[in-house]
Coordinates of C-alpha atoms in Angstrom, one line a residue:
X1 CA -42.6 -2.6 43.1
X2 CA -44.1 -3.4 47.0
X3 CA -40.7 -4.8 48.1
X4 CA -39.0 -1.9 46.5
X5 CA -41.1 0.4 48.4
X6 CA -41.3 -1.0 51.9
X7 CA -37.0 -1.0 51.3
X8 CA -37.0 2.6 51.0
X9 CA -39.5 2.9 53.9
X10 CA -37.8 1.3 56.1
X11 CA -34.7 2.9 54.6
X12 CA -35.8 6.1 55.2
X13 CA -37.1 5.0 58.9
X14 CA -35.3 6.6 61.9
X15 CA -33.1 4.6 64.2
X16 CA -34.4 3.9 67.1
X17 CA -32.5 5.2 69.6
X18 CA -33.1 8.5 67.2
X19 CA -36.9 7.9 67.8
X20 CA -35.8 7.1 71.9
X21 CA -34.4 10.6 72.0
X22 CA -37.0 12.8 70.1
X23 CA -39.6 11.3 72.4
X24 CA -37.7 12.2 75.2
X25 CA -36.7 15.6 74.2
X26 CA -40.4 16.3 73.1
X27 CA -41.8 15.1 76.6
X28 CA -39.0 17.4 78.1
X29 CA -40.2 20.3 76.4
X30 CA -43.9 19.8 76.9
X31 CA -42.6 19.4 80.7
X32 CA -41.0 22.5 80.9
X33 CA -44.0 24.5 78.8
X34 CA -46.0 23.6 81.5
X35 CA -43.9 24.5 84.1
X36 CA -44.0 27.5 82.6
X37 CA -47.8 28.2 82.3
X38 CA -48.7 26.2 85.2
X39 CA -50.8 28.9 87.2
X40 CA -53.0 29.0 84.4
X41 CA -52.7 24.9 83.6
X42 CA -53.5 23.9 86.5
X43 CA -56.6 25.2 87.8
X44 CA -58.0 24.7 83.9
X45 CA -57.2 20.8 84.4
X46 CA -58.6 21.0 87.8
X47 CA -61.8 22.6 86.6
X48 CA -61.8 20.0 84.2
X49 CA -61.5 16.8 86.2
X50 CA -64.1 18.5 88.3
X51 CA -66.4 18.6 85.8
X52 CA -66.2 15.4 84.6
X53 CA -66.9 14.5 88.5
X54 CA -69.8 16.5 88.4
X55 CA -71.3 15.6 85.2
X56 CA -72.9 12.1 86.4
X57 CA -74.7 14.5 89.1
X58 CA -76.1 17.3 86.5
X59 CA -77.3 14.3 83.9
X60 CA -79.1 12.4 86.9
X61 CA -81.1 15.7 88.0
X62 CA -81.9 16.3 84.3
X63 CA -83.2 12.9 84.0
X64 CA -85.7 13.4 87.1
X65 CA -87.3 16.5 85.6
X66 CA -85.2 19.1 86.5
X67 CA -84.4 21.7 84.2
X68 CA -80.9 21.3 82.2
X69 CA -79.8 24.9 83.2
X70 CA -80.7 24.3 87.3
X71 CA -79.2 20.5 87.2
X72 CA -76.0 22.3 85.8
X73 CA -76.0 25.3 88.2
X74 CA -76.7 22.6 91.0
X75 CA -73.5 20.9 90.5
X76 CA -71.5 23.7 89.3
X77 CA -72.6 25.1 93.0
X78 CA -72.2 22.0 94.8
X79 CA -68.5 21.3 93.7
X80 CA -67.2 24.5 94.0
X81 CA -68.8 24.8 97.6
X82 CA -66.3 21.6 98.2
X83 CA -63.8 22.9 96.7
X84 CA -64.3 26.3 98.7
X85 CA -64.5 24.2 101.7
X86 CA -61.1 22.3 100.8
X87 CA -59.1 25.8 100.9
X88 CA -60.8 27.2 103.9
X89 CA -59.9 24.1 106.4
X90 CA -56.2 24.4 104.4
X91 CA -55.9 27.9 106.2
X92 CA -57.8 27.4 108.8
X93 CA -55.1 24.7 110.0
X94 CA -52.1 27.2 108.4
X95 CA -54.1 29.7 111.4
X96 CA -54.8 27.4 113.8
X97 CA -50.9 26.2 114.0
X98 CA -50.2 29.8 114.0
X99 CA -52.6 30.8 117.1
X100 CA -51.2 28.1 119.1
X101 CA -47.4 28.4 118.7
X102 CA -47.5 31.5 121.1
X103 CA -48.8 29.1 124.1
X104 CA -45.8 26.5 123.8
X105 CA -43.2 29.2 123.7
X106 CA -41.7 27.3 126.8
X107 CA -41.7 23.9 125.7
X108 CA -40.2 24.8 122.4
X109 CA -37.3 26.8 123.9
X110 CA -36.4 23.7 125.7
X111 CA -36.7 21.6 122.3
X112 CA -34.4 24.4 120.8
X113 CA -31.9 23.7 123.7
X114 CA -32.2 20.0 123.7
X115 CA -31.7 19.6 120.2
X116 CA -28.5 22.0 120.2
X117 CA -27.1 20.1 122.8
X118 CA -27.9 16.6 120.9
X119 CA -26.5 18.4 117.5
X120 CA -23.4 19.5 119.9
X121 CA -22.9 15.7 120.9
X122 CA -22.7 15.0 117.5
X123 CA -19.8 17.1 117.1
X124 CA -21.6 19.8 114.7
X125 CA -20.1 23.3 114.4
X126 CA -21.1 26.0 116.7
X127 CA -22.7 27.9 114.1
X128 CA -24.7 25.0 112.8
X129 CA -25.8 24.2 116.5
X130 CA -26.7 28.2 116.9
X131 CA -29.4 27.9 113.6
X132 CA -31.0 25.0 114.3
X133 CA -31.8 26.0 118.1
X134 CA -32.9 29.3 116.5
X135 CA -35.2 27.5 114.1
X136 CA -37.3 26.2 116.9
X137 CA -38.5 29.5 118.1
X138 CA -42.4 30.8 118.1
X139 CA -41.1 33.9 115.7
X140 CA -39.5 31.8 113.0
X141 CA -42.1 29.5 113.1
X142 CA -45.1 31.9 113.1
X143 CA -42.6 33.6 110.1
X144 CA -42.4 30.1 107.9
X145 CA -46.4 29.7 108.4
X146 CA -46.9 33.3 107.6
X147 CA -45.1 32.8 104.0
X148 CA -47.4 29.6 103.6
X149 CA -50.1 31.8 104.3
X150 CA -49.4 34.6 101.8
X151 CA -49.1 31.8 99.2
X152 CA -52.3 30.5 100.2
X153 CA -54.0 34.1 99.5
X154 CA -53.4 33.2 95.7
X155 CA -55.8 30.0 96.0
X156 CA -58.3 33.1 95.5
X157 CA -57.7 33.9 92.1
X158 CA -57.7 30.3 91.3
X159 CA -60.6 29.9 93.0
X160 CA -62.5 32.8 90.9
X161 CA -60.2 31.0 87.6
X162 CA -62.1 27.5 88.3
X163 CA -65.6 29.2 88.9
X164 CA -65.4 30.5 85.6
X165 CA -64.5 27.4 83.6
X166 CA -66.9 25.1 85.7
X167 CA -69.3 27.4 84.1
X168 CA -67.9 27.3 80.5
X169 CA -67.0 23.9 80.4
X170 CA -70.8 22.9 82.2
X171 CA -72.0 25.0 79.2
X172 CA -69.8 23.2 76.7
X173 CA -70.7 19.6 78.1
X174 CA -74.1 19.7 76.7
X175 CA -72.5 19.6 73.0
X176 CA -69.8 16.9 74.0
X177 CA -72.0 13.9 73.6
X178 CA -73.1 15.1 69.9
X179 CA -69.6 15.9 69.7
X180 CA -68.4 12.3 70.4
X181 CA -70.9 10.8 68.3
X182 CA -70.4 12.4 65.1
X183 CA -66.7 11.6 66.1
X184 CA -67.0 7.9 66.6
X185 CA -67.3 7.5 63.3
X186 CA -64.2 9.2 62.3
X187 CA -62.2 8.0 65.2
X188 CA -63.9 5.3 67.0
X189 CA -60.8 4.5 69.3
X190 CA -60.2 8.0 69.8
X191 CA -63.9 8.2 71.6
X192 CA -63.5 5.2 73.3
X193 CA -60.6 6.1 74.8
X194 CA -61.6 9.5 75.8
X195 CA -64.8 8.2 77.5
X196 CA -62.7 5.6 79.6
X197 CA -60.8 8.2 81.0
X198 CA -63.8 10.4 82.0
X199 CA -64.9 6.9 83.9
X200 CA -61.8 6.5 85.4
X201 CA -61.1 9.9 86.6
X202 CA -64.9 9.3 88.3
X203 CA -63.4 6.4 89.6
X204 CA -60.3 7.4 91.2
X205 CA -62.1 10.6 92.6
X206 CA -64.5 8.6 94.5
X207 CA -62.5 5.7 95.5
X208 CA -59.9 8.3 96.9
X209 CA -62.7 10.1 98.5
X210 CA -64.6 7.0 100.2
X211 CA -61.1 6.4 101.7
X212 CA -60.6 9.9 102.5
X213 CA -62.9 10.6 104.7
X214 CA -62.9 6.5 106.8
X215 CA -58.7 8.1 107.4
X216 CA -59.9 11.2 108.6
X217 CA -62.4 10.0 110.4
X218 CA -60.4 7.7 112.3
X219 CA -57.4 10.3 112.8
X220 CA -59.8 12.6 114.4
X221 CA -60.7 10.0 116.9
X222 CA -57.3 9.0 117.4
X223 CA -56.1 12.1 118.1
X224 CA -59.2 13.3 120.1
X225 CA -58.2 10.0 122.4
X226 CA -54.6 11.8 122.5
X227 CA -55.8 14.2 123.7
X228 CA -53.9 16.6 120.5
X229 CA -55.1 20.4 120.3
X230 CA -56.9 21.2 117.1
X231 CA -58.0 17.2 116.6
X232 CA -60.8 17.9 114.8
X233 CA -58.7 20.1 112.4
X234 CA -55.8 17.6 111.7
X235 CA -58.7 15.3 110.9
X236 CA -59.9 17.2 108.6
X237 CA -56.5 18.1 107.0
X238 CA -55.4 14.2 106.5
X239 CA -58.5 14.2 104.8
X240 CA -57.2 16.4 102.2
X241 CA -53.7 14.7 102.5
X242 CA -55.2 11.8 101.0
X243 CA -55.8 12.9 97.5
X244 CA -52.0 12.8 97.5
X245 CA -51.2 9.4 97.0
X246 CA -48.6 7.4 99.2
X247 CA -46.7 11.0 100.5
X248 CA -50.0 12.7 101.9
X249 CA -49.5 11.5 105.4
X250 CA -46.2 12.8 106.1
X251 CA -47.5 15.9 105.1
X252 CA -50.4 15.3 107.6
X253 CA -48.5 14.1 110.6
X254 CA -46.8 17.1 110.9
X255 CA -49.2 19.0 112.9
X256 CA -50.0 16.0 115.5
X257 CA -46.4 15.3 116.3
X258 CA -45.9 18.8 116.8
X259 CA -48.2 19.4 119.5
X260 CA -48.4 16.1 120.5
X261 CA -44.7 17.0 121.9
X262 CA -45.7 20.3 123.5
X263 CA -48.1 18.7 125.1
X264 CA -47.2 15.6 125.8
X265 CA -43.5 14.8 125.4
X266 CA -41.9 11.9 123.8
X267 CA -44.5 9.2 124.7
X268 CA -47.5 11.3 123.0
X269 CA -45.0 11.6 120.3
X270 CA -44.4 7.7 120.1
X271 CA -48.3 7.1 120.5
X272 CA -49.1 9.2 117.6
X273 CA -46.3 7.6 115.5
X274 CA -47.4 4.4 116.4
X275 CA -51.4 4.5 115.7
X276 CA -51.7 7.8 113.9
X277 CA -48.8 7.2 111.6
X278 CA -48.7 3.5 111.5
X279 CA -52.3 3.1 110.3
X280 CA -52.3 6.0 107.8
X281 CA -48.9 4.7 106.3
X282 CA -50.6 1.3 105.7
X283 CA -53.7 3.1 104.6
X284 CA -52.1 5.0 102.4
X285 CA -48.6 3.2 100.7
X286 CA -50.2 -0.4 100.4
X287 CA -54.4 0.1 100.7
X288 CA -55.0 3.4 98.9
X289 CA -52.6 2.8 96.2
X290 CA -53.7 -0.7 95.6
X291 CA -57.5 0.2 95.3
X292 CA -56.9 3.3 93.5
X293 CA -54.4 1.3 90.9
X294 CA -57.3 -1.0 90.3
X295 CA -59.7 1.7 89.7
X296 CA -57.6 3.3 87.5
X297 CA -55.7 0.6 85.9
X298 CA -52.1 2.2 87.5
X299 CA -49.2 -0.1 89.2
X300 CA -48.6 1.3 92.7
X301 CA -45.0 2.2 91.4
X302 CA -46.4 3.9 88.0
X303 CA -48.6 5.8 90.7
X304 CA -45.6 6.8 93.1
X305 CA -43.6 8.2 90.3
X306 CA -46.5 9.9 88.7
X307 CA -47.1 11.9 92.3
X308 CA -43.5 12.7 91.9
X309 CA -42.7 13.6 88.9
X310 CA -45.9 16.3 88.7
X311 CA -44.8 18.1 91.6
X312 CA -41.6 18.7 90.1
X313 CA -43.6 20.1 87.1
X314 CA -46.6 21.7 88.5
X315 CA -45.9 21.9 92.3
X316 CA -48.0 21.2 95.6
X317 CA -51.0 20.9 93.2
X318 CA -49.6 18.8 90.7
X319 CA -49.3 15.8 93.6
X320 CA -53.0 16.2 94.1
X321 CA -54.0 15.7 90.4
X322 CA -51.0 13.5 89.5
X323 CA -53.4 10.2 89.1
X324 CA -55.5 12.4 86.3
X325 CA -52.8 14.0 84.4
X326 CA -51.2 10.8 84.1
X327 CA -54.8 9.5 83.2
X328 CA -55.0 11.8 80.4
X329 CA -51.1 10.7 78.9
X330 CA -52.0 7.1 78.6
X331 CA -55.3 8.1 76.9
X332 CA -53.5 10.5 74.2
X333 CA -50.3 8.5 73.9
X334 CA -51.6 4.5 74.2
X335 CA -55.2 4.6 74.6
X336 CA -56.4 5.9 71.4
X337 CA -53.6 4.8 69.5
X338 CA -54.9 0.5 68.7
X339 CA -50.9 -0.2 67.9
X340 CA -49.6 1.2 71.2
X341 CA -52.3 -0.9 73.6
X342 CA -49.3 -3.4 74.3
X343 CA -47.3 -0.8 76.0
X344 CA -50.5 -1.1 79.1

């Protein structure tokens, strides 16, 4: 009767390529639903992994005699202060590029003419030669910043979003350990799973922090040295940059090459290149990545991928919190599942 039965279970078992392309078409779907819903997904997840960053801080204050509601206020205040912070120094650099274009509008119409001429050379068409000297004026430039701007003005209703659910989900934490405990002995795996990924989203946040702020540190001085406008600034922004693993420093060179060539010309350009990008792209594709992967238990190419492939779902934001969300996969899909380990 047992042999009869596992024969019709495994008769009855889908092929599987069948099961390849089910999982496939489900993880497309989920994809896509949270394309869809991704200005409210992603400042919940945010607020999220921020709590869990906070919570080590709220339980330590408690511990020390300090009431639970003020040790929760406390770090519900002190995280979204950084977080605050995070968004002003992203406009203030969107403004500070801005206010500065207007005092290079010289030097740039002599990049515009320079690079038609090279483009000419090349044997492009006239009209392709007449767009791309155009590009290179202060007006379509101050234009393309002024759009990033006016997408940056929605960070405020994400802003006021993530307030409210640090609150709420501060509020909830004090349940979650009862919660787990009466839940370990259901679904012990389950628990120890979710409680690893907790530690390692701790992890990851301060190892990419610690690192964060040693890169900006040292592109501020590098650029101060250059002698770069808005040094300080730039610093700051490669600072942010760096929660985007392996890509974050092209996005952060941008502004020192820039001026760096207004102000300097081609050798200012090579020196920044050279030291500024140089350092950070070691920093960054071989130092961060490894660290951070043995944090977080991610191969450096598993990390690349993840950076990509959440942009394409959630956008800019999705880069920044791609090391998390692909945290929280593993823990639902392998972690909590003792037949799936192997697939670590």
């Amino acid at each position: 009767m047992a042999s009869e039965t596992e024969g019709t279970g495994r008769a009855s078992a889908l092929p599987r390529s069948a099961v390849i392309l089910l999982t496939l078409a489900g993880g497309t779907v989920a994809a896509f639903g949270l394309a869809a819903v991704r200005d409210v997904f992603t400042p919940a997840f945010l607020a999220l992994v921020l709590t869990l960053c906070v919570h080590p801080l709220s339980q330590w204050l408690h511990g020390h005699g300090v009431p639970r509601g003020l040790a929760t206020g406390t770090g519900i205040v002190t995280v979204f202060a950084l977080l605050a912070g995070f968004a002003a120094v992203l406009v203030a650099a969107l403004g500070r590029f801005s206010a500065l274009l207007p005092q290079y509008a010289g030097q740039l119409e002599e990049a515009g003419a320079s690079l038609a001429d090279a483009l000419t050379a090349a044997g492009f068409g006239p009209e392709q030669v007449q767009a791309a000297g155009e590009s290179l004026t202060p007006e379509r430039l101050l234009g393309f910043i002024g759009g990033l701007l006016g997408n940056v003005t929605g960070l405020v209703g994400a802003l006021v979003i993530i307030l409210t659910l640090l609150i709420l989900m501060a509020v909830d934490g004090s349940r979650i350990p009862a919660l787990l405990e009466h839940l370990g002995g259901h679904r012990p795996v389950l628990v120890t799973a979710l409680k690893d990924y907790a530690c390692s989203v701790r992890r990851y946040m301060v190892a990419t922090t610690v690192l964060g702020l040693l890169q900006g540190l040292f592109n501020w001085l590098v650029l101060l040295i250059l002698q770069i406008p808005g040094a300080l600034l730039w610093g700051l922004l490669s600072f942010i940059c760096s929660f985007i693993p392996n890509i974050g420093y092209f996005i952060a060179i941008i502004p020192p090459l820039f001026f760096g060539y207004l102000t300097g010309g081609w050798p200012t350009v090579v020196a920044v290149v050279i030291i500024f990008g140089g350092v950070n792209a070691v920093i960054q594709s071989i130092v961060q990545p490894r660290y951070v992967g043995n944090a977080v238990n991610l191969s450096e190419s598993v990390t690349f991928i993840s950076v990509l492939f959440w942009a394409v779902v959630l956008g800019p934001v999705g880069a920044v919190l791609a090391i998390p969300l692909t945290l929280l996969v593993r823990t639902i899909l392998l972690d909590s599942n003792p037949s799936l380990s192997w697939w670590r």
